[in-house]
């Protein structure tokens, strides 16, 4: 027979009620405290590989100096007399204490990870004429991107051919590949011929060489984004008589599902430097939106004839395409002219070589065809080596300089699709580096536009 032992009663409290006796070794339980409930943890999303991507980076701001080490392409500390360019009028903005008044870029909360959205099943390849409706997710997409997204593996040349022939119609009308679609529109799609996707590890010898070439050109890469250092003379997309171009080279990077990386912007064939590529459909949508909303910041370097006055300024014109039998150029037009689009460029002289040549840094606000080349010619300081817009009479190219376009897509700063900021700079291409050395220009000089505050 077991004996029941009575436990002592707890003492009465001030209000006359009895509480539970405290257990040995433990203090009395108190109310929740912030410190007692805090659990140290690390964000679940790690930083993707490659320099220049900062998950804790501050939001896009042109006043932030480039995060590069000293050397070729790195800005030296400003010297006396160096003045960062302001894009707006008024007194200079007072500097903020470090970390004050600047919200951080979006990042993962503790314990949260960035997960890829589930891939949508691809639409079956149409074997006869079909009409599809533009969905909300496809609102704002270009016609060519719409086809690429719906039918991965469809070649660029096939897309351009069916659009050019008018076989693809939007709401019953012909469309251009650059036209943007709206939710609810009907798109007539003709029968398509899908290229057979190459499986990883099944590349030919020529494709292996192309893959190595792309790897050598890579400035930054992670699971979503690729930034290439495009050499001068290599076209971004195909055209009449163009057989080798970046878009065709990207075929070797198709993934297991047959999806090919997508171009999200373009630079001219003879322009060298940063070219942004989306590796996923999710990234393509986000990056294209950043360009459309002008969240992307691009800096170009150029060598121009003469020295612009004033040394810092803004060029604002309307540009329209002028077709001829042999070629087409962008001409300065008037507001209201057929096909005229507004174009804005900021410029700043970085360094000069006497009064003969000037190294100019350029920041396009808009992204019109040949905008920088047309604008510099418009103010009388055409870019050296430009076959289309350099028309200064009796101007002699200094000895030793190559007669090639001296224009570099120097730097691109754009929000990363999954948070943080992509900030990548390209070095001078060989022909421009040769010119800089011959003229005694210091490629690490303070750049007024790279360090300029935004409006």
mmCIF file with all atom_site columns, N, CA, C and O in Angstrom, residues 59-104:
data_model
loop_
_atom_site.group_PDB
_atom_site.id
_atom_site.type_symbol
_atom_site.label_atom_id
_atom_site.label_alt_id
_atom_site.label_comp_id
_atom_site.label_asym_id
_atom_site.label_entity_id
_atom_site.label_seq_id
_atom_site.pdbx_PDB_ins_code
_atom_site.Cartn_x
_atom_site.Cartn_y
_atom_site.Cartn_z
_atom_site.occupancy
_atom_site.B_iso_or_equiv
_atom_site.pdbx_formal_charge
_atom_site.auth_seq_id
_atom_site.auth_comp_id
_atom_site.auth_asym_id
_atom_site.auth_atom_id
_atom_site.pdbx_PDB_model_num
ATOM 1   N N  . UNK A 1 59  ? 20.368 51.362 -51.835 1.00 0.00 ? 59  UNK A N  1
ATOM 2   C CA . UNK A 1 59  ? 19.603 51.428 -53.072 1.00 0.00 ? 59  UNK A CA 1
ATOM 3   C C  . UNK A 1 59  ? 20.361 52.192 -54.140 1.00 0.00 ? 59  UNK A C  1
ATOM 4   O O  . UNK A 1 59  ? 21.262 52.957 -53.850 1.00 0.00 ? 59  UNK A O  1
ATOM 5   N N  . UNK A 1 60  ? 19.935 52.003 -55.375 1.00 0.00 ? 60  UNK A N  1
ATOM 6   C CA . UNK A 1 60  ? 20.592 52.584 -56.519 1.00 0.00 ? 60  UNK A CA 1
ATOM 7   C C  . UNK A 1 60  ? 20.758 54.068 -56.352 1.00 0.00 ? 60  UNK A C  1
ATOM 8   O O  . UNK A 1 60  ? 19.814 54.801 -56.170 1.00 0.00 ? 60  UNK A O  1
ATOM 9   N N  . UNK A 1 61  ? 21.982 54.525 -56.446 1.00 0.00 ? 61  UNK A N  1
ATOM 10  C CA . UNK A 1 61  ? 22.256 55.930 -56.264 1.00 0.00 ? 61  UNK A CA 1
ATOM 11  C C  . UNK A 1 61  ? 23.549 56.269 -56.969 1.00 0.00 ? 61  UNK A C  1
ATOM 12  O O  . UNK A 1 61  ? 24.580 55.651 -56.731 1.00 0.00 ? 61  UNK A O  1
ATOM 13  N N  . UNK A 1 62  ? 23.479 57.238 -57.872 1.00 0.00 ? 62  UNK A N  1
ATOM 14  C CA . UNK A 1 62  ? 24.662 57.518 -58.663 1.00 0.00 ? 62  UNK A CA 1
ATOM 15  C C  . UNK A 1 62  ? 25.771 58.130 -57.846 1.00 0.00 ? 62  UNK A C  1
ATOM 16  O O  . UNK A 1 62  ? 26.888 58.257 -58.301 1.00 0.00 ? 62  UNK A O  1
ATOM 17  N N  . UNK A 1 63  ? 25.526 58.586 -56.647 1.00 0.00 ? 63  UNK A N  1
ATOM 18  C CA . UNK A 1 63  ? 26.561 59.197 -55.840 1.00 0.00 ? 63  UNK A CA 1
ATOM 19  C C  . UNK A 1 63  ? 27.522 58.212 -55.242 1.00 0.00 ? 63  UNK A C  1
ATOM 20  O O  . UNK A 1 63  ? 28.548 58.596 -54.697 1.00 0.00 ? 63  UNK A O  1
ATOM 21  N N  . UNK A 1 64  ? 27.205 56.903 -55.312 1.00 0.00 ? 64  UNK A N  1
ATOM 22  C CA . UNK A 1 64  ? 28.078 55.915 -54.693 1.00 0.00 ? 64  UNK A CA 1
ATOM 23  C C  . UNK A 1 64  ? 29.241 55.602 -55.600 1.00 0.00 ? 64  UNK A C  1
ATOM 24  O O  . UNK A 1 64  ? 29.063 55.349 -56.774 1.00 0.00 ? 64  UNK A O  1
ATOM 25  N N  . UNK A 1 65  ? 30.479 55.640 -55.105 1.00 0.00 ? 65  UNK A N  1
ATOM 26  C CA . UNK A 1 65  ? 31.628 55.328 -55.944 1.00 0.00 ? 65  UNK A CA 1
ATOM 27  C C  . UNK A 1 65  ? 31.648 53.865 -56.330 1.00 0.00 ? 65  UNK A C  1
ATOM 28  O O  . UNK A 1 65  ? 31.099 53.021 -55.650 1.00 0.00 ? 65  UNK A O  1
ATOM 29  N N  . UNK A 1 66  ? 32.293 53.587 -57.473 1.00 0.00 ? 66  UNK A N  1
ATOM 30  C CA . UNK A 1 66  ? 32.410 52.201 -57.921 1.00 0.00 ? 66  UNK A CA 1
ATOM 31  C C  . UNK A 1 66  ? 33.218 51.400 -56.934 1.00 0.00 ? 66  UNK A C  1
ATOM 32  O O  . UNK A 1 66  ? 34.235 51.856 -56.427 1.00 0.00 ? 66  UNK A O  1
ATOM 33  N N  . UNK A 1 67  ? 32.742 50.161 -56.622 1.00 0.00 ? 67  UNK A N  1
ATOM 34  C CA . UNK A 1 67  ? 33.434 49.307 -55.657 1.00 0.00 ? 67  UNK A CA 1
ATOM 35  C C  . UNK A 1 67  ? 34.484 48.473 -56.370 1.00 0.00 ? 67  UNK A C  1
ATOM 36  O O  . UNK A 1 67  ? 34.328 47.296 -56.599 1.00 0.00 ? 67  UNK A O  1
ATOM 37  N N  . UNK A 1 68  ? 35.541 49.119 -56.828 1.00 0.00 ? 68  UNK A N  1
ATOM 38  C CA . UNK A 1 68  ? 36.617 48.399 -57.483 1.00 0.00 ? 68  UNK A CA 1
ATOM 39  C C  . UNK A 1 68  ? 37.916 48.717 -56.788 1.00 0.00 ? 68  UNK A C  1
ATOM 40  O O  . UNK A 1 68  ? 38.056 49.735 -56.123 1.00 0.00 ? 68  UNK A O  1
ATOM 41  N N  . UNK A 1 69  ? 38.878 47.820 -56.919 1.00 0.00 ? 69  UNK A N  1
ATOM 42  C CA . UNK A 1 69  ? 40.184 48.072 -56.339 1.00 0.00 ? 69  UNK A CA 1
ATOM 43  C C  . UNK A 1 69  ? 40.951 49.016 -57.245 1.00 0.00 ? 69  UNK A C  1
ATOM 44  O O  . UNK A 1 69  ? 40.649 49.181 -58.417 1.00 0.00 ? 69  UNK A O  1
ATOM 45  N N  . UNK A 1 70  ? 41.988 49.662 -56.727 1.00 0.00 ? 70  UNK A N  1
ATOM 46  C CA . UNK A 1 70  ? 42.784 50.558 -57.536 1.00 0.00 ? 70  UNK A CA 1
ATOM 47  C C  . UNK A 1 70  ? 43.436 49.789 -58.660 1.00 0.00 ? 70  UNK A C  1
ATOM 48  O O  . UNK A 1 70  ? 43.766 48.637 -58.538 1.00 0.00 ? 70  UNK A O  1
ATOM 49  N N  . UNK A 1 71  ? 43.679 50.441 -59.735 1.00 0.00 ? 71  UNK A N  1
ATOM 50  C CA . UNK A 1 71  ? 44.265 49.800 -60.897 1.00 0.00 ? 71  UNK A CA 1
ATOM 51  C C  . UNK A 1 71  ? 43.431 50.141 -62.108 1.00 0.00 ? 71  UNK A C  1
ATOM 52  O O  . UNK A 1 71  ? 42.662 51.097 -62.098 1.00 0.00 ? 71  UNK A O  1
ATOM 53  N N  . UNK A 1 72  ? 43.571 49.414 -63.184 1.00 0.00 ? 72  UNK A N  1
ATOM 54  C CA . UNK A 1 72  ? 42.853 49.709 -64.408 1.00 0.00 ? 72  UNK A CA 1
ATOM 55  C C  . UNK A 1 72  ? 41.355 49.629 -64.173 1.00 0.00 ? 72  UNK A C  1
ATOM 56  O O  . UNK A 1 72  ? 40.822 48.625 -63.761 1.00 0.00 ? 72  UNK A O  1
ATOM 57  N N  . UNK A 1 73  ? 40.685 50.743 -64.408 1.00 0.00 ? 73  UNK A N  1
ATOM 58  C CA . UNK A 1 73  ? 39.246 50.754 -64.235 1.00 0.00 ? 73  UNK A CA 1
ATOM 59  C C  . UNK A 1 73  ? 38.795 51.195 -62.856 1.00 0.00 ? 73  UNK A C  1
ATOM 60  O O  . UNK A 1 73  ? 37.628 51.312 -62.594 1.00 0.00 ? 73  UNK A O  1
ATOM 61  N N  . UNK A 1 74  ? 39.717 51.455 -61.908 1.00 0.00 ? 74  UNK A N  1
ATOM 62  C CA . UNK A 1 74  ? 39.326 51.881 -60.569 1.00 0.00 ? 74  UNK A CA 1
ATOM 63  C C  . UNK A 1 74  ? 39.516 53.380 -60.440 1.00 0.00 ? 74  UNK A C  1
ATOM 64  O O  . UNK A 1 74  ? 40.519 53.930 -60.864 1.00 0.00 ? 74  UNK A O  1
ATOM 65  N N  . UNK A 1 75  ? 38.553 54.069 -59.858 1.00 0.00 ? 75  UNK A N  1
ATOM 66  C CA . UNK A 1 75  ? 38.629 55.517 -59.733 1.00 0.00 ? 75  UNK A CA 1
ATOM 67  C C  . UNK A 1 75  ? 39.590 55.886 -58.614 1.00 0.00 ? 75  UNK A C  1
ATOM 68  O O  . UNK A 1 75  ? 39.529 55.350 -57.525 1.00 0.00 ? 75  UNK A O  1
ATOM 69  N N  . UNK A 1 76  ? 40.502 56.834 -58.917 1.00 0.00 ? 76  UNK A N  1
ATOM 70  C CA . UNK A 1 76  ? 41.404 57.292 -57.874 1.00 0.00 ? 76  UNK A CA 1
ATOM 71  C C  . UNK A 1 76  ? 40.674 58.282 -56.977 1.00 0.00 ? 76  UNK A C  1
ATOM 72  O O  . UNK A 1 76  ? 39.635 58.813 -57.354 1.00 0.00 ? 76  UNK A O  1
ATOM 73  N N  . UNK A 1 77  ? 41.202 58.563 -55.783 1.00 0.00 ? 77  UNK A N  1
ATOM 74  C CA . UNK A 1 77  ? 40.574 59.571 -54.925 1.00 0.00 ? 77  UNK A CA 1
ATOM 75  C C  . UNK A 1 77  ? 40.550 60.919 -55.633 1.00 0.00 ? 77  UNK A C  1
ATOM 76  O O  . UNK A 1 77  ? 41.469 61.242 -56.394 1.00 0.00 ? 77  UNK A O  1
ATOM 77  N N  . UNK A 1 78  ? 39.493 61.722 -55.449 1.00 0.00 ? 78  UNK A N  1
ATOM 78  C CA . UNK A 1 78  ? 39.416 63.011 -56.135 1.00 0.00 ? 78  UNK A CA 1
ATOM 79  C C  . UNK A 1 78  ? 40.556 63.932 -55.753 1.00 0.00 ? 78  UNK A C  1
ATOM 80  O O  . UNK A 1 78  ? 40.985 63.972 -54.612 1.00 0.00 ? 78  UNK A O  1
ATOM 81  N N  . UNK A 1 79  ? 41.049 64.654 -56.766 1.00 0.00 ? 79  UNK A N  1
ATOM 82  C CA . UNK A 1 79  ? 42.093 65.640 -56.515 1.00 0.00 ? 79  UNK A CA 1
ATOM 83  C C  . UNK A 1 79  ? 41.457 66.991 -56.277 1.00 0.00 ? 79  UNK A C  1
ATOM 84  O O  . UNK A 1 79  ? 40.288 67.197 -56.520 1.00 0.00 ? 79  UNK A O  1
ATOM 85  N N  . UNK A 1 80  ? 42.261 67.953 -55.860 1.00 0.00 ? 80  UNK A N  1
ATOM 86  C CA . UNK A 1 80  ? 41.740 69.297 -55.658 1.00 0.00 ? 80  UNK A CA 1
ATOM 87  C C  . UNK A 1 80  ? 41.256 69.824 -56.997 1.00 0.00 ? 80  UNK A C  1
ATOM 88  O O  . UNK A 1 80  ? 41.918 69.699 -58.019 1.00 0.00 ? 80  UNK A O  1
ATOM 89  N N  . UNK A 1 81  ? 40.110 70.422 -57.016 1.00 0.00 ? 81  UNK A N  1
ATOM 90  C CA . UNK A 1 81  ? 39.543 70.921 -58.261 1.00 0.00 ? 81  UNK A CA 1
ATOM 91  C C  . UNK A 1 81  ? 38.553 69.972 -58.893 1.00 0.00 ? 81  UNK A C  1
ATOM 92  O O  . UNK A 1 81  ? 37.774 70.355 -59.747 1.00 0.00 ? 81  UNK A O  1
ATOM 93  N N  . UNK A 1 82  ? 38.591 68.693 -58.514 1.00 0.00 ? 82  UNK A N  1
ATOM 94  C CA . UNK A 1 82  ? 37.619 67.735 -59.038 1.00 0.00 ? 82  UNK A CA 1
ATOM 95  C C  . UNK A 1 82  ? 36.255 68.023 -58.444 1.00 0.00 ? 82  UNK A C  1
ATOM 96  O O  . UNK A 1 82  ? 36.120 68.189 -57.239 1.00 0.00 ? 82  UNK A O  1
ATOM 97  N N  . UNK A 1 83  ? 35.242 68.104 -59.288 1.00 0.00 ? 83  UNK A N  1
ATOM 98  C CA . UNK A 1 83  ? 33.893 68.401 -58.807 1.00 0.00 ? 83  UNK A CA 1
ATOM 99  C C  . UNK A 1 83  ? 32.927 67.389 -59.362 1.00 0.00 ? 83  UNK A C  1
ATOM 100 O O  . UNK A 1 83  ? 32.832 67.236 -60.571 1.00 0.00 ? 83  UNK A O  1
ATOM 101 N N  . UNK A 1 84  ? 32.224 66.669 -58.487 1.00 0.00 ? 84  UNK A N  1
ATOM 102 C CA . UNK A 1 84  ? 31.216 65.741 -59.027 1.00 0.00 ? 84  UNK A CA 1
ATOM 103 C C  . UNK A 1 84  ? 30.099 66.517 -59.701 1.00 0.00 ? 84  UNK A C  1
ATOM 104 O O  . UNK A 1 84  ? 29.702 67.580 -59.241 1.00 0.00 ? 84  UNK A O  1
ATOM 105 N N  . UNK A 1 85  ? 29.617 65.977 -60.801 1.00 0.00 ? 85  UNK A N  1
ATOM 106 C CA . UNK A 1 85  ? 28.570 66.643 -61.569 1.00 0.00 ? 85  UNK A CA 1
ATOM 107 C C  . UNK A 1 85  ? 27.228 66.485 -60.893 1.00 0.00 ? 85  UNK A C  1
ATOM 108 O O  . UNK A 1 85  ? 26.882 65.417 -60.458 1.00 0.00 ? 85  UNK A O  1
ATOM 109 N N  . UNK A 1 86  ? 26.459 67.584 -60.812 1.00 0.00 ? 86  UNK A N  1
ATOM 110 C CA . UNK A 1 86  ? 25.084 67.498 -60.330 1.00 0.00 ? 86  UNK A CA 1
ATOM 111 C C  . UNK A 1 86  ? 24.158 67.568 -61.517 1.00 0.00 ? 86  UNK A C  1
ATOM 112 O O  . UNK A 1 86  ? 24.316 68.400 -62.396 1.00 0.00 ? 86  UNK A O  1
ATOM 113 N N  . UNK A 1 87  ? 23.169 66.659 -61.556 1.00 0.00 ? 87  UNK A N  1
ATOM 114 C CA . UNK A 1 87  ? 22.269 66.619 -62.689 1.00 0.00 ? 87  UNK A CA 1
ATOM 115 C C  . UNK A 1 87  ? 21.167 67.664 -62.590 1.00 0.00 ? 87  UNK A C  1
ATOM 116 O O  . UNK A 1 87  ? 20.501 67.949 -63.548 1.00 0.00 ? 87  UNK A O  1
ATOM 117 N N  . UNK A 1 88  ? 20.953 68.219 -61.431 1.00 0.00 ? 88  UNK A N  1
ATOM 118 C CA . UNK A 1 88  ? 19.907 69.217 -61.259 1.00 0.00 ? 88  UNK A CA 1
ATOM 119 C C  . UNK A 1 88  ? 20.491 70.525 -60.778 1.00 0.00 ? 88  UNK A C  1
ATOM 120 O O  . UNK A 1 88  ? 21.625 70.609 -60.338 1.00 0.00 ? 88  UNK A O  1
ATOM 121 N N  . UNK A 1 89  ? 19.707 71.605 -60.858 1.00 0.00 ? 89  UNK A N  1
ATOM 122 C CA . UNK A 1 89  ? 20.190 72.887 -60.391 1.00 0.00 ? 89  UNK A CA 1
ATOM 123 C C  . UNK A 1 89  ? 20.049 72.970 -58.884 1.00 0.00 ? 89  UNK A C  1
ATOM 124 O O  . UNK A 1 89  ? 19.366 72.192 -58.259 1.00 0.00 ? 89  UNK A O  1
ATOM 125 N N  . UNK A 1 90  ? 20.708 73.979 -58.300 1.00 0.00 ? 90  UNK A N  1
ATOM 126 C CA . UNK A 1 90  ? 20.587 74.179 -56.870 1.00 0.00 ? 90  UNK A CA 1
ATOM 127 C C  . UNK A 1 90  ? 21.849 73.829 -56.133 1.00 0.00 ? 90  UNK A C  1
ATOM 128 O O  . UNK A 1 90  ? 22.782 73.260 -56.694 1.00 0.00 ? 90  UNK A O  1
ATOM 129 N N  . UNK A 1 91  ? 21.916 74.169 -54.838 1.00 0.00 ? 91  UNK A N  1
ATOM 130 C CA . UNK A 1 91  ? 23.115 73.901 -54.055 1.00 0.00 ? 91  UNK A CA 1
ATOM 131 C C  . UNK A 1 91  ? 23.347 72.411 -53.872 1.00 0.00 ? 91  UNK A C  1
ATOM 132 O O  . UNK A 1 91  ? 22.438 71.615 -53.949 1.00 0.00 ? 91  UNK A O  1
ATOM 133 N N  . UNK A 1 92  ? 24.598 72.070 -53.611 1.00 0.00 ? 92  UNK A N  1
ATOM 134 C CA . UNK A 1 92  ? 24.952 70.657 -53.409 1.00 0.00 ? 92  UNK A CA 1
ATOM 135 C C  . UNK A 1 92  ? 24.265 70.103 -52.180 1.00 0.00 ? 92  UNK A C  1
ATOM 136 O O  . UNK A 1 92  ? 24.042 70.802 -51.195 1.00 0.00 ? 92  UNK A O  1
ATOM 137 N N  . UNK A 1 93  ? 23.912 68.860 -52.236 1.00 0.00 ? 93  UNK A N  1
ATOM 138 C CA . UNK A 1 93  ? 23.227 68.191 -51.152 1.00 0.00 ? 93  UNK A CA 1
ATOM 139 C C  . UNK A 1 93  ? 24.182 67.955 -49.992 1.00 0.00 ? 93  UNK A C  1
ATOM 140 O O  . UNK A 1 93  ? 25.285 67.485 -50.198 1.00 0.00 ? 93  UNK A O  1
ATOM 141 N N  . UNK A 1 94  ? 23.823 68.269 -48.725 1.00 0.00 ? 94  UNK A N  1
ATOM 142 C CA . UNK A 1 94  ? 24.731 67.985 -47.609 1.00 0.00 ? 94  UNK A CA 1
ATOM 143 C C  . UNK A 1 94  ? 24.927 66.496 -47.452 1.00 0.00 ? 94  UNK A C  1
ATOM 144 O O  . UNK A 1 94  ? 24.017 65.714 -47.665 1.00 0.00 ? 94  UNK A O  1
ATOM 145 N N  . UNK A 1 95  ? 26.145 66.121 -47.086 1.00 0.00 ? 95  UNK A N  1
ATOM 146 C CA . UNK A 1 95  ? 26.438 64.694 -46.938 1.00 0.00 ? 95  UNK A CA 1
ATOM 147 C C  . UNK A 1 95  ? 25.769 64.144 -45.695 1.00 0.00 ? 95  UNK A C  1
ATOM 148 O O  . UNK A 1 95  ? 25.660 64.812 -44.685 1.00 0.00 ? 95  UNK A O  1
ATOM 149 N N  . UNK A 1 96  ? 25.305 62.897 -45.792 1.00 0.00 ? 96  UNK A N  1
ATOM 150 C CA . UNK A 1 96  ? 24.665 62.242 -44.651 1.00 0.00 ? 96  UNK A CA 1
ATOM 151 C C  . UNK A 1 96  ? 25.699 61.487 -43.851 1.00 0.00 ? 96  UNK A C  1
ATOM 152 O O  . UNK A 1 96  ? 26.661 60.991 -44.405 1.00 0.00 ? 96  UNK A O  1
ATOM 153 N N  . UNK A 1 97  ? 25.485 61.369 -42.566 1.00 0.00 ? 97  UNK A N  1
ATOM 154 C CA . UNK A 1 97  ? 26.344 60.482 -41.795 1.00 0.00 ? 97  UNK A CA 1
ATOM 155 C C  . UNK A 1 97  ? 26.191 59.065 -42.319 1.00 0.00 ? 97  UNK A C  1
ATOM 156 O O  . UNK A 1 97  ? 25.143 58.711 -42.837 1.00 0.00 ? 97  UNK A O  1
ATOM 157 N N  . UNK A 1 98  ? 27.255 58.252 -42.227 1.00 0.00 ? 98  UNK A N  1
ATOM 158 C CA . UNK A 1 98  ? 27.178 56.882 -42.755 1.00 0.00 ? 98  UNK A CA 1
ATOM 159 C C  . UNK A 1 98  ? 25.984 56.126 -42.189 1.00 0.00 ? 98  UNK A C  1
ATOM 160 O O  . UNK A 1 98  ? 25.761 56.089 -40.988 1.00 0.00 ? 98  UNK A O  1
ATOM 161 N N  . UNK A 1 99  ? 25.226 55.528 -43.098 1.00 0.00 ? 99  UNK A N  1
ATOM 162 C CA . UNK A 1 99  ? 24.112 54.672 -42.690 1.00 0.00 ? 99  UNK A CA 1
ATOM 163 C C  . UNK A 1 99  ? 22.855 55.409 -42.290 1.00 0.00 ? 99  UNK A C  1
ATOM 164 O O  . UNK A 1 99  ? 21.858 54.817 -41.941 1.00 0.00 ? 99  UNK A O  1
ATOM 165 N N  . UNK A 1 100 ? 22.872 56.763 -42.331 1.00 0.00 ? 100 UNK A N  1
ATOM 166 C CA . UNK A 1 100 ? 21.693 57.504 -41.875 1.00 0.00 ? 100 UNK A CA 1
ATOM 167 C C  . UNK A 1 100 ? 20.825 57.915 -43.050 1.00 0.00 ? 100 UNK A C  1
ATOM 168 O O  . UNK A 1 100 ? 21.320 58.433 -44.046 1.00 0.00 ? 100 UNK A O  1
ATOM 169 N N  . UNK A 1 101 ? 19.549 57.693 -42.949 1.00 0.00 ? 101 UNK A N  1
ATOM 170 C CA . UNK A 1 101 ? 18.618 58.174 -43.945 1.00 0.00 ? 101 UNK A CA 1
ATOM 171 C C  . UNK A 1 101 ? 18.630 57.412 -45.248 1.00 0.00 ? 101 UNK A C  1
ATOM 172 O O  . UNK A 1 101 ? 18.105 57.873 -46.229 1.00 0.00 ? 101 UNK A O  1
ATOM 173 N N  . UNK A 1 102 ? 19.271 56.253 -45.287 1.00 0.00 ? 102 UNK A N  1
ATOM 174 C CA . UNK A 1 102 ? 19.327 55.483 -46.519 1.00 0.00 ? 102 UNK A CA 1
ATOM 175 C C  . UNK A 1 102 ? 18.779 54.086 -46.271 1.00 0.00 ? 102 UNK A C  1
ATOM 176 O O  . UNK A 1 102 ? 19.458 53.266 -45.674 1.00 0.00 ? 102 UNK A O  1
ATOM 177 N N  . UNK A 1 103 ? 17.566 53.800 -46.691 1.00 0.00 ? 103 UNK A N  1
ATOM 178 C CA . UNK A 1 103 ? 17.022 52.452 -46.465 1.00 0.00 ? 103 UNK A CA 1
ATOM 179 C C  . UNK A 1 103 ? 17.817 51.421 -47.223 1.00 0.00 ? 103 UNK A C  1
ATOM 180 O O  . UNK A 1 103 ? 18.278 51.668 -48.330 1.00 0.00 ? 103 UNK A O  1
ATOM 181 N N  . UNK A 1 104 ? 17.976 50.236 -46.616 1.00 0.00 ? 104 UNK A N  1
ATOM 182 C CA . UNK A 1 104 ? 18.709 49.165 -47.273 1.00 0.00 ? 104 UNK A CA 1
ATOM 183 C C  . UNK A 1 104 ? 17.861 48.525 -48.362 1.00 0.00 ? 104 UNK A C  1
ATOM 184 O O  . UNK A 1 104 ? 16.652 48.567 -48.338 1.00 0.00 ? 104 UNK A O  1
#
